[in-house]
Short mmCIF file of C-alpha atoms in Angstrom, two decimals:
data_model
loop_
_atom_site.label_atom_id
_atom_site.label_comp_id
_atom_site.label_asym_id
_atom_site.label_seq_id
_atom_site.Cartn_x
_atom_site.Cartn_y
_atom_site.Cartn_z
CA MET A 281 73.23 63.92 174.34
CA SER A 282 76.98 64.67 174.40
CA ALA A 283 76.87 66.29 170.96
CA CYS A 284 73.92 68.44 172.06
CA LEU A 285 75.77 69.54 175.18
CA GLU A 286 78.88 70.36 173.16
CA ALA A 287 76.85 72.45 170.70
CA ILE A 288 75.06 74.36 173.46
CA LEU A 289 78.26 75.06 175.39
CA MET A 290 80.06 76.21 172.24
CA ALA A 291 77.28 78.72 171.55
CA ALA A 292 76.83 79.83 175.17
CA ASP A 293 78.22 83.19 176.18
CA GLN A 294 78.53 82.24 179.84
CA PRO A 295 78.86 79.10 181.99
CA GLN A 296 75.81 76.86 182.00
CA GLU A 297 74.38 74.99 184.99
CA ALA A 298 73.62 71.28 184.58
CA ALA A 299 70.05 71.86 185.80
CA ASP A 300 69.43 74.42 183.04
CA LEU A 301 70.92 72.10 180.41
CA SER A 302 68.78 69.21 181.62
CA ARG A 303 65.66 71.37 181.36
CA ILE A 304 66.54 72.37 177.79
CA LEU A 305 67.30 68.80 176.74
CA ARG A 306 64.37 67.40 178.74
CA VAL A 307 66.52 64.82 180.53
CA ASP A 308 67.44 64.13 184.13
CA THR A 309 70.00 66.49 185.69
CA LYS A 310 72.03 63.53 186.95
CA ASP A 311 72.35 62.22 183.37
CA VAL A 312 73.55 65.64 182.18
CA GLU A 313 76.09 65.88 185.01
CA GLU A 314 77.41 62.39 184.18
CA CYS A 315 77.66 63.22 180.49
CA LEU A 316 79.44 66.53 181.18
CA SER A 317 81.94 64.79 183.48
CA GLU A 318 82.58 62.15 180.81
CA LEU A 319 83.07 64.86 178.19
CA ALA A 320 85.50 66.74 180.45
CA THR A 321 87.51 63.53 180.97
CA HIS A 322 87.40 62.75 177.25
CA PHE A 323 88.73 66.18 176.25
CA ALA A 324 91.43 66.02 178.95
CA ASN A 325 92.57 62.55 177.81
CA GLU A 326 92.55 63.40 174.10
CA GLY A 327 95.12 66.16 174.46
CA HIS A 328 93.04 69.00 173.01
CA GLY A 329 94.06 72.64 173.40
CA PHE A 330 90.75 73.25 175.13
CA CYS A 331 88.95 71.66 178.03
CA LEU A 332 85.49 71.46 179.50
CA GLN A 333 85.58 73.11 182.92
CA HIS A 334 83.14 73.07 185.80
CA THR A 335 83.25 76.33 187.75
CA ALA A 336 81.12 77.76 190.52
CA ARG A 337 78.93 79.34 187.83
CA GLY A 338 78.55 76.23 185.66
CA TRP A 339 80.14 74.39 182.73
CA LEU A 340 82.10 76.08 179.94
CA PHE A 341 84.74 75.47 177.30
CA ALA A 342 88.10 77.14 177.95
CA SER A 343 91.69 77.00 176.75
CA ASP A 344 93.56 74.20 178.51
CA ALA A 345 95.66 75.59 181.38
CA ALA A 346 98.72 73.84 179.91
CA TYR A 347 98.58 76.31 177.02
CA GLN A 348 97.94 79.44 179.10
CA ASP A 349 101.37 80.94 178.40
CA ILE A 350 101.14 80.43 174.64
CA VAL A 351 97.58 81.80 174.49
CA ALA A 352 98.61 84.85 176.55
CA SER A 353 101.60 85.32 174.26
CA PHE A 354 99.36 85.16 171.20
CA ILE A 355 96.89 87.67 172.60
CA THR A 356 99.54 90.13 173.72
CA ASP A 357 101.85 89.67 170.71
CA PRO A 358 102.86 93.08 169.35
CA GLN A 359 101.91 91.99 165.82
CA SER A 360 98.40 91.27 166.98
CA SER A 361 98.31 94.25 169.34
CA ARG A 362 95.80 96.14 167.24
CA LEU A 363 92.24 95.44 168.29
CA SER A 364 89.94 93.94 165.70
CA GLN A 365 86.79 95.75 164.60
CA ALA A 366 84.76 93.28 166.70
CA ALA A 367 86.92 93.99 169.77
CA LEU A 368 86.60 97.75 169.26
CA GLU A 369 82.81 97.45 168.95
CA SER A 370 82.59 95.33 172.09
CA LEU A 371 84.90 97.67 174.00
CA ALA A 372 82.79 100.67 173.00
CA ILE A 373 79.62 98.91 174.17
CA VAL A 374 81.20 98.09 177.54
CA ALA A 375 82.57 101.63 177.89
CA TYR A 376 79.30 103.41 177.14
CA ARG A 377 76.82 100.95 178.69
CA GLN A 378 78.75 99.64 181.72
CA PRO A 379 78.09 97.62 183.70
CA VAL A 380 76.95 95.23 180.98
CA THR A 381 76.82 91.44 180.59
CA ARG A 382 78.36 89.40 177.77
CA ALA A 383 74.84 88.56 176.59
CA GLN A 384 73.96 92.25 176.39
CA VAL A 385 77.11 92.95 174.36
CA ALA A 386 76.22 90.05 172.05
CA GLY A 387 72.64 91.32 171.79
CA ILE A 388 73.75 94.79 170.76
CA ARG A 389 76.34 93.50 168.29
CA GLY A 390 74.04 90.75 167.00
CA VAL A 391 76.76 88.07 167.24
CA ASN A 392 78.44 85.99 169.93
CA SER A 393 81.19 88.15 171.39
CA ASP A 394 82.87 85.70 173.79
CA GLY A 395 86.17 85.59 171.93
CA VAL A 396 86.62 89.34 171.80
CA ILE A 397 85.45 89.73 175.40
CA ARG A 398 88.13 87.22 176.45
CA THR A 399 90.72 89.19 174.47
CA LEU A 400 89.68 92.44 176.15
CA LEU A 401 89.81 90.76 179.57
CA VAL A 402 93.29 89.32 178.93
CA ARG A 403 94.55 92.68 177.70
CA GLY A 404 93.24 94.28 180.87
CA LEU A 405 90.95 96.76 179.12
CA ILE A 406 87.80 95.40 180.78
CA ARG A 407 87.13 93.32 183.89
CA GLU A 408 84.37 91.30 185.48
CA ASP A 409 82.93 93.41 188.26
CA GLY A 410 80.12 91.69 190.12
CA LEU A 411 77.11 89.68 188.98
CA ASP A 412 73.79 90.67 187.47
CA HIS A 413 71.27 89.79 190.19
CA GLU A 414 68.67 88.50 187.70
CA THR A 415 70.79 86.37 185.36
CA ARG A 416 73.86 85.66 187.55
CA ALA A 417 75.97 86.74 184.57
CA SER A 418 79.23 88.60 185.16
CA LEU A 419 79.04 92.35 184.76
CA LEU A 420 81.73 93.89 182.59
CA THR A 421 83.28 97.30 183.20
CA THR A 422 86.30 99.14 181.87
CA THR A 423 89.57 99.22 183.80
CA PRO A 424 92.01 101.97 184.80
CA LEU A 425 94.25 100.73 181.94
CA PHE A 426 91.41 101.51 179.49
CA LEU A 427 91.14 105.03 180.92
CA GLU A 428 94.91 105.44 180.67
CA LYS A 429 94.98 104.27 177.03
CA MET A 430 92.11 106.66 176.23
CA GLY A 431 93.89 109.52 178.01
CA ILE A 432 90.95 110.25 180.30
CA ASP A 433 90.39 110.13 184.06
CA SER A 434 86.83 108.78 184.02
CA VAL A 435 84.30 107.31 181.62
CA ASP A 436 82.35 110.55 182.08
CA GLN A 437 84.99 112.12 179.83
CA LEU A 438 84.22 109.79 176.90
CA PRO A 439 83.10 111.70 173.81
CA SER A 440 79.37 112.12 173.43
CA LEU A 441 77.63 109.77 171.03
CA ALA A 442 74.98 112.37 170.21
CA PRO A 443 76.72 113.69 167.05
CA PHE A 444 76.72 110.16 165.64
CA LEU A 445 73.06 109.44 166.35
CA PRO A 446 70.26 110.42 163.98
CA GLU A 447 68.17 113.43 164.85
CA GLU A 448 65.23 112.40 167.04
CA ASP A 449 62.61 113.67 164.59
CA MET A 450 64.37 111.94 161.71
CA ALA A 451 64.66 108.68 163.65
CA VAL A 452 60.96 108.74 164.56
CA THR A 453 60.06 109.43 160.91
CA GLU A 454 62.26 106.56 159.68
CA ILE A 455 60.81 104.14 162.23
CA SER A 456 57.27 105.19 161.29
CA GLN A 457 58.02 104.65 157.60
CA HIS A 458 59.46 101.19 158.25
CA LEU A 459 56.44 100.24 160.38
CA GLN A 460 54.05 101.42 157.68
CA GLU A 461 55.96 99.44 155.04
CA ASP A 462 55.84 96.33 157.23
CA ILE A 463 52.09 96.74 157.81
CA LEU A 464 51.41 97.14 154.07
CA ARG A 465 53.27 93.92 153.23
#
C-alpha cells in the first residue's frame, strides 16, 4: 500500500485526504492514515530533501523545510531567472482564466503543472486566492508583481487572444471535418 500511496501523491496536483485515498485503494481509512504517518516518519528519518506533509487540506510531498533557503535560492537565481516554456504557458493560463485551479491548468496544458506552479508562486507572480467550493482546490490568480512586470494596471489590459485564435467559421469547419473523419473510421 505504501508504494501505491507514494505513486498517487507524486502524481497528485493538490493535497489528498486519507479518506479519498482509502476509497481509491479500497482499504480502511485508518490503515491509510497509519501508512501515511509511517511514510512521513520514514522520509524524515532517511534524510531526504523532500518530506511527506499532512496539512489542513490533506497529504502531499514537499521540499523539506531544512532546504527551504537553498530551494528559494535555486528558484530565484539570476541564471535561472528566465521562465521556462512550461512556466510561461501556465502563467498565461492563470492570467487569462483566473481564478483557476492547478487541475484546470494541468487540464489545459495536458500535463502535470505542479512544479511550474510552485515556481510561479515562489517568484510571486501568482498566488493562492481562496478555494473552489466544489473541489476544495486552491484558486490561483496573478499578483500585483505580475501586473508590474507586464507593465499594466489590471488584467483587463492584457492583450486580446482573438488575433491568435482561428476564425470561428474556420474552426467549426475543421471540427466538422475531424468529426466526419472519426465517424468514417
